[in-house]
Coordinates of C-alpha atoms in Angstrom, one line a residue:
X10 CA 0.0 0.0 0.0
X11 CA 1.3 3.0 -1.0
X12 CA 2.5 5.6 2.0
X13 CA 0.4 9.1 1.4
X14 CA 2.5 11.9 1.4
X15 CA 2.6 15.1 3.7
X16 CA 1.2 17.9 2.3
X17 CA 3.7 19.4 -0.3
X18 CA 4.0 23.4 0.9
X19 CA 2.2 25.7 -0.8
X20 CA 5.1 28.4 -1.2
X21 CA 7.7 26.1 -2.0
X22 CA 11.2 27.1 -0.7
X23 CA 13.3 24.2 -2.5
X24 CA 12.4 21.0 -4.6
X25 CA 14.6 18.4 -4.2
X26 CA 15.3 16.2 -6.8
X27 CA 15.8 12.4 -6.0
X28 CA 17.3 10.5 -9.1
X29 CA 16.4 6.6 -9.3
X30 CA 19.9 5.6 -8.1
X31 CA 20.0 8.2 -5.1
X32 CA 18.2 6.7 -2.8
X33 CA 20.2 7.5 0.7
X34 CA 18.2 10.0 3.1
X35 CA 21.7 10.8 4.4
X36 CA 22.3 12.3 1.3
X37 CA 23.7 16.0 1.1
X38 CA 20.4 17.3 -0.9
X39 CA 18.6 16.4 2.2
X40 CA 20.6 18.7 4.7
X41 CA 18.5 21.8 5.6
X42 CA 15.3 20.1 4.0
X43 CA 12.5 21.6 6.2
X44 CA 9.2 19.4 5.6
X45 CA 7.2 23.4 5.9
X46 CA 8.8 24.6 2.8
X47 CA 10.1 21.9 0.9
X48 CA 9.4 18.8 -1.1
X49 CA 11.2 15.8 -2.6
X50 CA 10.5 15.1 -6.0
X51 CA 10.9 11.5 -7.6
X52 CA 9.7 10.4 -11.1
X53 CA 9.3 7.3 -12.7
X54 CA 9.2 7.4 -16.6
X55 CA 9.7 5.1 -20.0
X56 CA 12.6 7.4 -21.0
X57 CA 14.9 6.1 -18.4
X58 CA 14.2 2.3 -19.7
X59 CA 14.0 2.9 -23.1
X60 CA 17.2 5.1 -24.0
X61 CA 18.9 1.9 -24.2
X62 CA 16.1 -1.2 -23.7
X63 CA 16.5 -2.5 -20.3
X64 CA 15.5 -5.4 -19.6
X65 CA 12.8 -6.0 -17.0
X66 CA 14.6 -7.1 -14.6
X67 CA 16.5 -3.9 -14.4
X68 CA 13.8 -2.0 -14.6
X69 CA 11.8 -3.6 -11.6
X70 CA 15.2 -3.3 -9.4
X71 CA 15.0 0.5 -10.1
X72 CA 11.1 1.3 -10.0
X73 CA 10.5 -1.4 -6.6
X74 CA 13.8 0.7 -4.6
X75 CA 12.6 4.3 -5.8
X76 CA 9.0 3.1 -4.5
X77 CA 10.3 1.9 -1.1
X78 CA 12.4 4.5 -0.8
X79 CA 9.7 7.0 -1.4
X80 CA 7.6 6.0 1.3
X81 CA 10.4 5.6 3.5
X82 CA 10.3 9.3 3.2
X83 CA 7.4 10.0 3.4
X84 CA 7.3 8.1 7.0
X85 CA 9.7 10.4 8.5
X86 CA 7.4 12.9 7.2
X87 CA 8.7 14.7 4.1
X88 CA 6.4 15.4 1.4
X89 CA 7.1 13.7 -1.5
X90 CA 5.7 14.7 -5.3
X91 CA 6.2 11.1 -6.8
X92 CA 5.0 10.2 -10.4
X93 CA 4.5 6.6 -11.7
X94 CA 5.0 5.3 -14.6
X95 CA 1.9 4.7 -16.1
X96 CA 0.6 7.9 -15.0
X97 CA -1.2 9.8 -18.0
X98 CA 1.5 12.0 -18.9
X99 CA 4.1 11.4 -21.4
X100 CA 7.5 12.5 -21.7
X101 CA 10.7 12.1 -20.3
X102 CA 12.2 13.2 -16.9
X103 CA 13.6 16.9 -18.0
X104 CA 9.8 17.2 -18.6
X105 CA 7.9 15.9 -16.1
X106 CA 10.7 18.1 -13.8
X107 CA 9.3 20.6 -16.0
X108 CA 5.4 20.4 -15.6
X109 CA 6.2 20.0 -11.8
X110 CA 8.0 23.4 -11.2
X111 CA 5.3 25.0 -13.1
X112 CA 2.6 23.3 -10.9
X113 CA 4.2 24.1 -7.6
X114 CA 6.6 27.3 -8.5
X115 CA 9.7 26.2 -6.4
X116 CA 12.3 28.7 -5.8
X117 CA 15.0 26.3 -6.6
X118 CA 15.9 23.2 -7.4
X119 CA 18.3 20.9 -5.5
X120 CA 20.2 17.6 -6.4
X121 CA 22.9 15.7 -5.4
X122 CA 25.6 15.1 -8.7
X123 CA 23.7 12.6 -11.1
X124 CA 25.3 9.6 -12.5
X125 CA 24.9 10.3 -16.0
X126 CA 26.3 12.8 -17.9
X127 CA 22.9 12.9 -20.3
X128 CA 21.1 13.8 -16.9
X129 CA 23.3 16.0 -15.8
X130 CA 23.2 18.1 -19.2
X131 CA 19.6 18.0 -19.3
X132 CA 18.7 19.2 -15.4
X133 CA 20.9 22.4 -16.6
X134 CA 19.3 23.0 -19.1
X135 CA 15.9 22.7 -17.9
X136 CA 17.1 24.6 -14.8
X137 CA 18.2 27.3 -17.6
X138 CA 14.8 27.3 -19.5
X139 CA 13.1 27.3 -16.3
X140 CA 15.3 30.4 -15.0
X141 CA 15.5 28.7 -11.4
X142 CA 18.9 28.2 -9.4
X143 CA 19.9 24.7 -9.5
X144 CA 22.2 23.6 -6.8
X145 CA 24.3 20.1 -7.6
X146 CA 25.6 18.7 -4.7
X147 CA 28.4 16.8 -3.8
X148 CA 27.5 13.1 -3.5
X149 CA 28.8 12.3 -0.4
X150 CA 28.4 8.4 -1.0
X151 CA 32.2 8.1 -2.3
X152 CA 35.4 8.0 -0.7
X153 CA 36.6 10.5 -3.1
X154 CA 35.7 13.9 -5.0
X155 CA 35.9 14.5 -8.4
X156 CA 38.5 16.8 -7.5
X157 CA 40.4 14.9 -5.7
X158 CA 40.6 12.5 -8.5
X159 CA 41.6 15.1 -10.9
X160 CA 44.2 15.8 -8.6
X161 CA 45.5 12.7 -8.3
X162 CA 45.3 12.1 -12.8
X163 CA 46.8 15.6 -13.7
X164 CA 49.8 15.1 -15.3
X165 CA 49.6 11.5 -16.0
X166 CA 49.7 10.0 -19.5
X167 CA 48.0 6.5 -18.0
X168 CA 45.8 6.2 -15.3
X169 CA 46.3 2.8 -13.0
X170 CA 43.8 1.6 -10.7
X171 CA 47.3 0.6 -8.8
X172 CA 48.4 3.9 -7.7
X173 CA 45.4 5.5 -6.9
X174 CA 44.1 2.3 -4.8
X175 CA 46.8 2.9 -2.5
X176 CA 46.9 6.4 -2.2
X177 CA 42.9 5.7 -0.9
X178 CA 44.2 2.9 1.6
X179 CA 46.5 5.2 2.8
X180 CA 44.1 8.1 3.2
X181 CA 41.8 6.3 4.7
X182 CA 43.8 4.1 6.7
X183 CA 42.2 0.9 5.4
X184 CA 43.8 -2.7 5.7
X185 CA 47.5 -1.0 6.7
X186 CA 49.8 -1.8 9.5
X187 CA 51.0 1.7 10.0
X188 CA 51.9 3.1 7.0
X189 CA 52.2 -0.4 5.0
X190 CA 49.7 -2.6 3.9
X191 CA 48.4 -5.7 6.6
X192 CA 50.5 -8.6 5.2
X193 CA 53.4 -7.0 3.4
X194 CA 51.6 -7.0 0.0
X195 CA 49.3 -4.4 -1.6
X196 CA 47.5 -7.1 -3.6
X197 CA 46.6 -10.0 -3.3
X198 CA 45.2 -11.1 -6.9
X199 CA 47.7 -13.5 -7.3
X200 CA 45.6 -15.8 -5.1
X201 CA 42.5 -15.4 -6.6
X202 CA 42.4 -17.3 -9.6
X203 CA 41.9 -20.6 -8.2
X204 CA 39.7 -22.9 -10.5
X205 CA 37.4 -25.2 -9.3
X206 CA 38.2 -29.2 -9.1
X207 CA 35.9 -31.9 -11.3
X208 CA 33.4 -32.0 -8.8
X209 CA 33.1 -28.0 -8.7
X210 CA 31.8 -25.8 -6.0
X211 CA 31.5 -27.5 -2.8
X212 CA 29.4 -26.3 0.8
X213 CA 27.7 -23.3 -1.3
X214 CA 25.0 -21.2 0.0
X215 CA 23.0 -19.5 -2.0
X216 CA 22.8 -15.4 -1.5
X217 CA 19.7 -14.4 1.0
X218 CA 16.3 -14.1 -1.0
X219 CA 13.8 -11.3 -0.6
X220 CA 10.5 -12.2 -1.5
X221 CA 8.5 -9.2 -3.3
X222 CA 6.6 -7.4 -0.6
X223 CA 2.9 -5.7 -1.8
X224 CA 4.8 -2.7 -3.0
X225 CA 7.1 -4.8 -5.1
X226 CA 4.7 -7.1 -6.9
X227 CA 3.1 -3.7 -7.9
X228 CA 6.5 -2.7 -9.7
X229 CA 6.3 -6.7 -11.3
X230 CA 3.1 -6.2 -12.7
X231 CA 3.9 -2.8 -13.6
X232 CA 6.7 -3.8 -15.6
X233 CA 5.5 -7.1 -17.1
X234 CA 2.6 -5.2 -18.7
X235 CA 4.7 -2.0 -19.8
X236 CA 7.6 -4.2 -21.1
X237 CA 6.5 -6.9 -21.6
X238 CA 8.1 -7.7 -25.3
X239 CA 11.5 -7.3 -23.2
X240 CA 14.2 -10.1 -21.9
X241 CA 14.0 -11.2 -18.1
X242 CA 12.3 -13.5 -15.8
X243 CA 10.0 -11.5 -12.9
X244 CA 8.8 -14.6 -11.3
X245 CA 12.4 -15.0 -9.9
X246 CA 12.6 -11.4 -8.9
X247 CA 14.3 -11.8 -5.8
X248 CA 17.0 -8.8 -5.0
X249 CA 16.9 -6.3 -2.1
X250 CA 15.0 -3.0 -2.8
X251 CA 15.2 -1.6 0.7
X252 CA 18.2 -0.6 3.0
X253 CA 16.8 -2.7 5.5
X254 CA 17.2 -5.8 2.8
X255 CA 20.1 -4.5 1.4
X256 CA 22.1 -4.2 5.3
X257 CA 20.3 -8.1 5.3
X258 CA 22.5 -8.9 2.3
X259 CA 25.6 -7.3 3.5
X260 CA 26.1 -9.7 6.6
X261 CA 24.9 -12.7 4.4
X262 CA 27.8 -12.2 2.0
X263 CA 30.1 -12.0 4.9
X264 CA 28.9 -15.0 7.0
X265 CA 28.8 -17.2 4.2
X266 CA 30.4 -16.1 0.8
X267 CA 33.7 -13.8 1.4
X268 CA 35.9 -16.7 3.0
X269 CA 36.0 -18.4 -0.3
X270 CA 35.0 -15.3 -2.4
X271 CA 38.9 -14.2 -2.9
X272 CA 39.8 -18.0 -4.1
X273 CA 37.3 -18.1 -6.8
X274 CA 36.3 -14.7 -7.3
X275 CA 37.2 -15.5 -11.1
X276 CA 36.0 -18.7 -11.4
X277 CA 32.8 -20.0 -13.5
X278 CA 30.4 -23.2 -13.2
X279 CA 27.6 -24.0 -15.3
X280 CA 23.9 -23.1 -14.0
X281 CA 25.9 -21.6 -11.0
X282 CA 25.2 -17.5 -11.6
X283 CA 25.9 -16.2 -7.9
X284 CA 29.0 -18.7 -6.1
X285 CA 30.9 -16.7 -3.7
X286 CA 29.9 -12.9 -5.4
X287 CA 28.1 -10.4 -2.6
X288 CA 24.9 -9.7 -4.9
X289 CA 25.7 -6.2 -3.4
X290 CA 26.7 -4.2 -6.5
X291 CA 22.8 -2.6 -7.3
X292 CA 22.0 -1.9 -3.4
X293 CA 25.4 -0.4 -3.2
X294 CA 25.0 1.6 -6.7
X295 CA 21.3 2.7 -6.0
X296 CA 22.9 4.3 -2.6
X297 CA 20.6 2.0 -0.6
X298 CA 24.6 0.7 1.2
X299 CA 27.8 3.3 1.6
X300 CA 30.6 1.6 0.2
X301 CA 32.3 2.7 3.6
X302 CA 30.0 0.4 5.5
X303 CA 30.9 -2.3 3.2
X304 CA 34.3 -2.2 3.5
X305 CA 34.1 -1.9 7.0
X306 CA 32.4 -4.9 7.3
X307 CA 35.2 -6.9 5.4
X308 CA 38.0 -5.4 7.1
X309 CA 35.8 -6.4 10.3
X310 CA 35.5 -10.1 9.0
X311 CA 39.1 -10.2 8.9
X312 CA 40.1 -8.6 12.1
X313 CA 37.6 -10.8 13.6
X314 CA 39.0 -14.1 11.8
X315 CA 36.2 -14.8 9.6
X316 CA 37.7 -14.2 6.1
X317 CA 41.1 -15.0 5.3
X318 CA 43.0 -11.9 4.0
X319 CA 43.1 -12.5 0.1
X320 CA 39.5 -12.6 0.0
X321 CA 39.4 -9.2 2.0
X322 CA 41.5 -7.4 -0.3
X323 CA 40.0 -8.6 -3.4
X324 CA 37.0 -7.6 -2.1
X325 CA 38.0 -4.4 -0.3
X326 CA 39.7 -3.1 -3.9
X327 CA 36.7 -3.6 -6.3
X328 CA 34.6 -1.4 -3.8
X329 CA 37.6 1.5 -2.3
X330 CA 39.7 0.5 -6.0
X331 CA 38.2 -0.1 -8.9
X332 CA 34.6 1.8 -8.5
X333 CA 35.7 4.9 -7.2
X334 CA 38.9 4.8 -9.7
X335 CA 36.4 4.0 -12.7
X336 CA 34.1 7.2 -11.6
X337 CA 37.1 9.4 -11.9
X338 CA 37.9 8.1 -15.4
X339 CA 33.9 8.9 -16.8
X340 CA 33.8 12.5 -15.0
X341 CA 37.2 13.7 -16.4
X342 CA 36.4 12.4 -20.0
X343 CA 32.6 12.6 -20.8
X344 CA 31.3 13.1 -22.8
X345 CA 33.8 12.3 -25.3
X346 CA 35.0 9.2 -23.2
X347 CA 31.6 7.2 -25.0
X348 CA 33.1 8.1 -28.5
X349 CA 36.3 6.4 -28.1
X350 CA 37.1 3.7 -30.6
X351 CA 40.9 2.5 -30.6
X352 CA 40.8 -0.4 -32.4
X353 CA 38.2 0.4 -35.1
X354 CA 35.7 -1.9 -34.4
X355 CA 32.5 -1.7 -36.2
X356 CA 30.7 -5.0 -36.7
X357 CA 26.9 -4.8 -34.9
X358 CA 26.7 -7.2 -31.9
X359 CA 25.7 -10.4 -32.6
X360 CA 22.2 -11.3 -32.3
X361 CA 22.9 -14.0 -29.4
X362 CA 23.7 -11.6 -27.1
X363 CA 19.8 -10.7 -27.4
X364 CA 18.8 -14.5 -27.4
X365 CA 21.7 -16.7 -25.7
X366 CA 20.9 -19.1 -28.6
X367 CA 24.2 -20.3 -29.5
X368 CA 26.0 -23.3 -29.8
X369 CA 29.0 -21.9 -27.5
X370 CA 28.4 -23.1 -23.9
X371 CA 30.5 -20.4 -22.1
X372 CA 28.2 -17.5 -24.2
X373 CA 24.8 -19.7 -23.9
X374 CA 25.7 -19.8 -19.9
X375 CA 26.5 -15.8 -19.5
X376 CA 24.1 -14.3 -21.5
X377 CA 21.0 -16.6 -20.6
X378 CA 21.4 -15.7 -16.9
X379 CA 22.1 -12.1 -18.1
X380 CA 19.0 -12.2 -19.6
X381 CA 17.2 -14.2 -17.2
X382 CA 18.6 -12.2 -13.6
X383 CA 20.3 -8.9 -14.7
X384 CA 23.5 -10.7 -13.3
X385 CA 26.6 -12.0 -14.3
X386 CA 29.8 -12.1 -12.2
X387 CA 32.8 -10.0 -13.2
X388 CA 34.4 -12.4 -15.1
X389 CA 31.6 -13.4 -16.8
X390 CA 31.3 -9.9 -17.9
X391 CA 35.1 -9.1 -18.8
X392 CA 36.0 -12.5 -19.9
X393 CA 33.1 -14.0 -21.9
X394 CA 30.6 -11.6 -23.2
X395 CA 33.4 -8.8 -23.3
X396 CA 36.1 -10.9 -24.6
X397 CA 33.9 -11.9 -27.1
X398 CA 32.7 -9.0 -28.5
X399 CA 36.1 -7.4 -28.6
X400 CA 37.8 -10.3 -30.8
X401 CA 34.5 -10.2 -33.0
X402 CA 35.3 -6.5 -33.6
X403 CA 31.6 -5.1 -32.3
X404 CA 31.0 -1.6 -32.1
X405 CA 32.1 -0.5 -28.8
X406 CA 29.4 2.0 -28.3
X407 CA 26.9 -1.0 -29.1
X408 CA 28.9 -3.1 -26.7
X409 CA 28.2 -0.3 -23.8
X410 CA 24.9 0.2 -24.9
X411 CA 24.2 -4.0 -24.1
X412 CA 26.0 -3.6 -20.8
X413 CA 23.9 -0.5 -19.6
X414 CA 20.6 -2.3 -21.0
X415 CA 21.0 -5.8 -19.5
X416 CA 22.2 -5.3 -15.8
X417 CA 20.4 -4.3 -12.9
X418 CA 23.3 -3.0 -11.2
X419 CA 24.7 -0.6 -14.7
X420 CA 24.5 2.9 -14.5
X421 CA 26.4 4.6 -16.7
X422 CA 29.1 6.2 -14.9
X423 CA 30.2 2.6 -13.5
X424 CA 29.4 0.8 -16.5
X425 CA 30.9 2.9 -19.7
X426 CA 34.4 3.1 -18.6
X427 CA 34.3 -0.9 -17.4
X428 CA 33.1 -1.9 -20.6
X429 CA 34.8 0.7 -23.4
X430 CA 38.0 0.8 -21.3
X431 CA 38.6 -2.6 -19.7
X432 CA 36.9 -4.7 -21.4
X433 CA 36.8 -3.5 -24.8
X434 CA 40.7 -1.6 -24.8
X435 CA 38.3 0.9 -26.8
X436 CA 40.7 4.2 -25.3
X437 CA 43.6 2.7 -26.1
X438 CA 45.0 1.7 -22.5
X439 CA 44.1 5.3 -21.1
X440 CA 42.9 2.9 -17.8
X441 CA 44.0 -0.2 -18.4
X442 CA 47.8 -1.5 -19.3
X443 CA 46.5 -3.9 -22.0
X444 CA 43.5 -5.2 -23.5
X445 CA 42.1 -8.5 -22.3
X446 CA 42.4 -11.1 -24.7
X447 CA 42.2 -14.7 -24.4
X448 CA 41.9 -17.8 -26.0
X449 CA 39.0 -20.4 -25.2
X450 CA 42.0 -22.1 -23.4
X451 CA 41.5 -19.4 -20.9
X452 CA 37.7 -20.1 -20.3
X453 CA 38.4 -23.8 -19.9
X454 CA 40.9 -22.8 -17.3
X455 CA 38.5 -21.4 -14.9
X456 CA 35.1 -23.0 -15.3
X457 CA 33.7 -26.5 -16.6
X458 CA 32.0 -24.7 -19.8
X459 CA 34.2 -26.4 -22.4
X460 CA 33.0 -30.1 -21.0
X461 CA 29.5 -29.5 -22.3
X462 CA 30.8 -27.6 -25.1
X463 CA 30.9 -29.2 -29.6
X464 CA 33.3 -26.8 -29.6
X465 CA 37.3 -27.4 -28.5
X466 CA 39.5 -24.3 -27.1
X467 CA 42.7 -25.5 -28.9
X468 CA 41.2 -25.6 -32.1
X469 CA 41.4 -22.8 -34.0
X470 CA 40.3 -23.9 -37.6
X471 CA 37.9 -26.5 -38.2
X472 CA 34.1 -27.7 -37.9
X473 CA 35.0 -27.8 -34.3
X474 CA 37.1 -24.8 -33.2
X475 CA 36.4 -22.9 -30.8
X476 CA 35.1 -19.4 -32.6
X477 CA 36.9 -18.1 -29.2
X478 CA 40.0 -19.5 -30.0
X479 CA 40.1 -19.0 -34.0
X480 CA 38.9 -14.9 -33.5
X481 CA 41.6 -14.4 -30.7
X482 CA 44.7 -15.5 -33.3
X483 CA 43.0 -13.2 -35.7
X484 CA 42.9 -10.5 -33.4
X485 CA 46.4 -10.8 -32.6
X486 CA 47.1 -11.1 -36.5
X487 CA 44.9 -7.8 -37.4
X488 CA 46.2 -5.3 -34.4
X489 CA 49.6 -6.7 -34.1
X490 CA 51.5 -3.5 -34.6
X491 CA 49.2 -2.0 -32.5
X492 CA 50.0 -5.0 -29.6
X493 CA 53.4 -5.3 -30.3
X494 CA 54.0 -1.7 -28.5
X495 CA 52.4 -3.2 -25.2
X496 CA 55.0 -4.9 -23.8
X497 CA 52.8 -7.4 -22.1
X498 CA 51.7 -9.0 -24.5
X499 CA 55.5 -9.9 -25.8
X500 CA 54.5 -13.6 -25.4
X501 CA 50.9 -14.2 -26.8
X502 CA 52.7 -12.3 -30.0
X503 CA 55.6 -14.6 -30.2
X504 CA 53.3 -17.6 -29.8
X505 CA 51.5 -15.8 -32.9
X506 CA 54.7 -15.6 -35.3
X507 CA 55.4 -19.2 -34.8
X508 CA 51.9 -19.4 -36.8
X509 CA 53.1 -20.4 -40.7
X510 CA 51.3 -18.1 -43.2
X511 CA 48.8 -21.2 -44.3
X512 CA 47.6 -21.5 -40.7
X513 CA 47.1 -17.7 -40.7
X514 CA 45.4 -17.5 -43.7
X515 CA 42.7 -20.8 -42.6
X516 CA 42.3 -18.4 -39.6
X517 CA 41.7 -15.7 -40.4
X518 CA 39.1 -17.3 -43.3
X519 CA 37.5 -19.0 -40.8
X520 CA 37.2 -15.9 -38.8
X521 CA 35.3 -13.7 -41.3
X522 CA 33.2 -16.8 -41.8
X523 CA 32.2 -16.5 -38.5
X524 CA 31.8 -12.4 -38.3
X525 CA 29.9 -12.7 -41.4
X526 CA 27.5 -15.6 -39.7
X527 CA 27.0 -13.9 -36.9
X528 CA 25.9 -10.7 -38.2
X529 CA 23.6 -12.2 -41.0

């Protein structure tokens, strides 16, 4: 049942704008709100799903949290103005913003920095049209400022997660033993590439559910019968949507997954979408966790001797690292940064990443349960669907606009520079120090995919070579003077030249075979 609101003021001082992944009443917007002369202001419309097609998964995570979240508010009394999304009106969220300020005359508007540079073009410019001050906040939520970031990348021609990861332990005094780090060693991902054996994950609990309360099945049928054409299953809806849920989740992940989370935070099993991941990255990305809470719970679980230390600092750097280090990078170069194109790439995205229909096991397992949750773990995300589409040679603006669409914890200032900069070396190794390319050696390595696969990883030409495999050596063969500057890849390019120019030729055939296949 939906919460009424408090009256919204009839001379109203300020109108604060909450955005669908600011969902923290601790948030800087809030401070001075005064429930006599201000109001909160929330919208939910098609625009925000249908800039890039999310699927309905997605969309139900955002619409069920923002409707919690609302109420939540409007409990400790703060009038809310909150439209739904199959309310009457049509347009997008610059102008239902638009036909609110004129209904209720605000003297300004307030909101804490969004997470999309569209957004944040657009609220100026309404704000302009609308000749109101707009205030943007800081968004307290990260460890860091943009500032502070740009301090810490002037002046550098690369920009390494390394560097700036420590410099943020150090500041805030996080896993160190005085001024070093607990253990002698910065990182730990050395020891967190373990594989599973034969039998595959043993004494694995699966992540705390959350049944859909009365407010949540609303947001289901909402969202079955708005988008219903789209990809996703609803009747497995399952993720926290509340803080309460969310805090829930927090100590379930580190009771029972993080021990074994830094062993086989890279590994992969077949029908096995959640192993020893939190399930953590949408609560903590629609504000409904800090990150500092998060951390502190690890570091906690270590302290405490309840998680050994590898799986704490694997843990610890993808939250303190590699999200706010990945923030950074899309501030300082939007909105260029989506342009970016290193490698040329231009092919459309194959159809199966839309369908999962494919005879390749590793892609039929990733996508499907993309699909079908909104999840898939990093590795699954950087090493199978992003592998794949960069040695396919798949627009990478295409690529980013599959990863925004399909995951319910993808907003864009997270998601662009992980998926045009990591995974598909789209700037060139601005971020990272070389592109990720493997072989479908690689993916039998670290899961049991291949076993169930027609296909084999050491084939490379053939009715049963691994496409994998054969567009990897062709990817090597096409950008090789590009590769041969990064001197990491010195070996996979000397393994290339022992290649005789038939094999090369049969290769790279079988390759545009398969681009051409895949794109028909």
């Amino acid at each position: 049942m939906t919460t009424p609101s408090p009256p919204v003021p009839q001379r109203l001082r300020r109108l604060v704008l909450v955005l669908g992944d600011q969902l923290d009443a601790g948030s800087a917007v809030f401070d001075g709100f005064d429930p006599e002369h201000d109001a909160a202001w929330m919208a939910e419309v098609a625009e925000e799903s249908s800039h890039v097609p999310s699927i309905k998964p997605r969309t139900a995570v955002f619409l069920a949290a923002m409707r919690h979240f609302r109420d939540e508010l409007r409990s400790s009394g703060r009038p809310v103005i909150y439209r739904e999304l199959d309310d009457d009106e049509d347009g997008g969220l610059v102008a239902v913003l638009e036909r609110t300020v004129r209904a209720h005359q605000p003297e300004s508007l307030h909101v804490v920095h969004p997470g999309e540079h569209r957004l944040l073009v657009g609220l100026k410019e309404a704000a302009s049209r609308l000749d109101l001050p707009l205030t943007i906040h800081d968004d307290r939520h990260f460890y860091t400022t943009l500032e502070e970031f740009d301090a810490h990348a002037d002046g550098r021609k690369q920009l390494r997660l390394e560097y700036f990861y420590r410099e943020l332990r150090r500041r805030h005094d996080i896993l160190l033993d005085g001024r070093e780090p607990v253990g002698g060693s910065w990182n730990y991902d050395a020891d967190n590439r373990r594989s599973f054996r034969r039998g595959g994950p043993t004494g694995l609990q699966e992540p705390l559910p959350f049944a859909p309360d009365a407010t949540t099945k609303e947001v289901l049928a909402l969202v079955d019968r708005e988008l219903g054409d789209r990809a996703g299953d609803l009747s497995r809806f399952d993720w926290p949507v509340t803080r309460a849920q969310a805090k829930e989740a927090l100590d379930d992940f580190i009771r029972h997954r993080l021990p074994l989370f830094g062993d086989y935070q890279d590994a992969m099993w077949t029908d096995q979408p959640w192993l020893y991941h939190s399930r953590l990255s949408a609560a903590i990305n629609l504000k409904l966790l800090d990150p500092r809470e998060v951390v502190d719970a690890a570091v906690d679980a270590h302290a405490d001797g309840m998680a050994p230390l590898n799986a704490v600092e694997g843990f610890v750097r993808q939250i303190l690292g590699w999200r706010e280090f990945v923030r950074g990078v899309y501030w300082r170069f939007m909105p260029e940064y989506v342009e970016r194109n290193h490698l040329g790439a231009t092919l459309p995205l194959p159809h199966l990443y839309w369908t999962a229909e494919t005879d390749m096991r590793c892609l039929q397992q990733a996508v499907g349960q993309t699909l079908e949750l909104g999840y898939a773990h990093h590795v699954q995300r950087l090493m199978i669907t992003g592998l794949f589409a960069m040695l396919f040679g798949a627009d990478p603006r295409v690529v980013h606009e599959w990863y925004l669409s399909v995951y319910v914890d993808a907003i864009e200032w997270v998601e662009l520079p992980n998926v045009l900069g990591m995974s598909q070396f789209a700037d060139g190794g601005l971020m990272t120090s070389k592109p990720y390319c493997a072989s479908g050696a690689y993916i039998k390595r670290m899961s049991n995919y291949c076993g169930s696969c027609r296909f084999n990883p050491s084939r490379a030409t053939g009715d049963d070579a691994c496409p994998f495999t054969t567009l990897y050596w062709s990817f090597l063969a096409k950008h090789r003077e590009e590769l041969k500057k990064n001197h990491r890849l010195g070996m996979q390019l000397k393994n290339l030249d022992r290649k005789s120019a038939g094999e090369l030729r049969a290769i790279r055939k079988q390759a545009e075979t398969l681009q051409r296949d895949l794109t028909s």
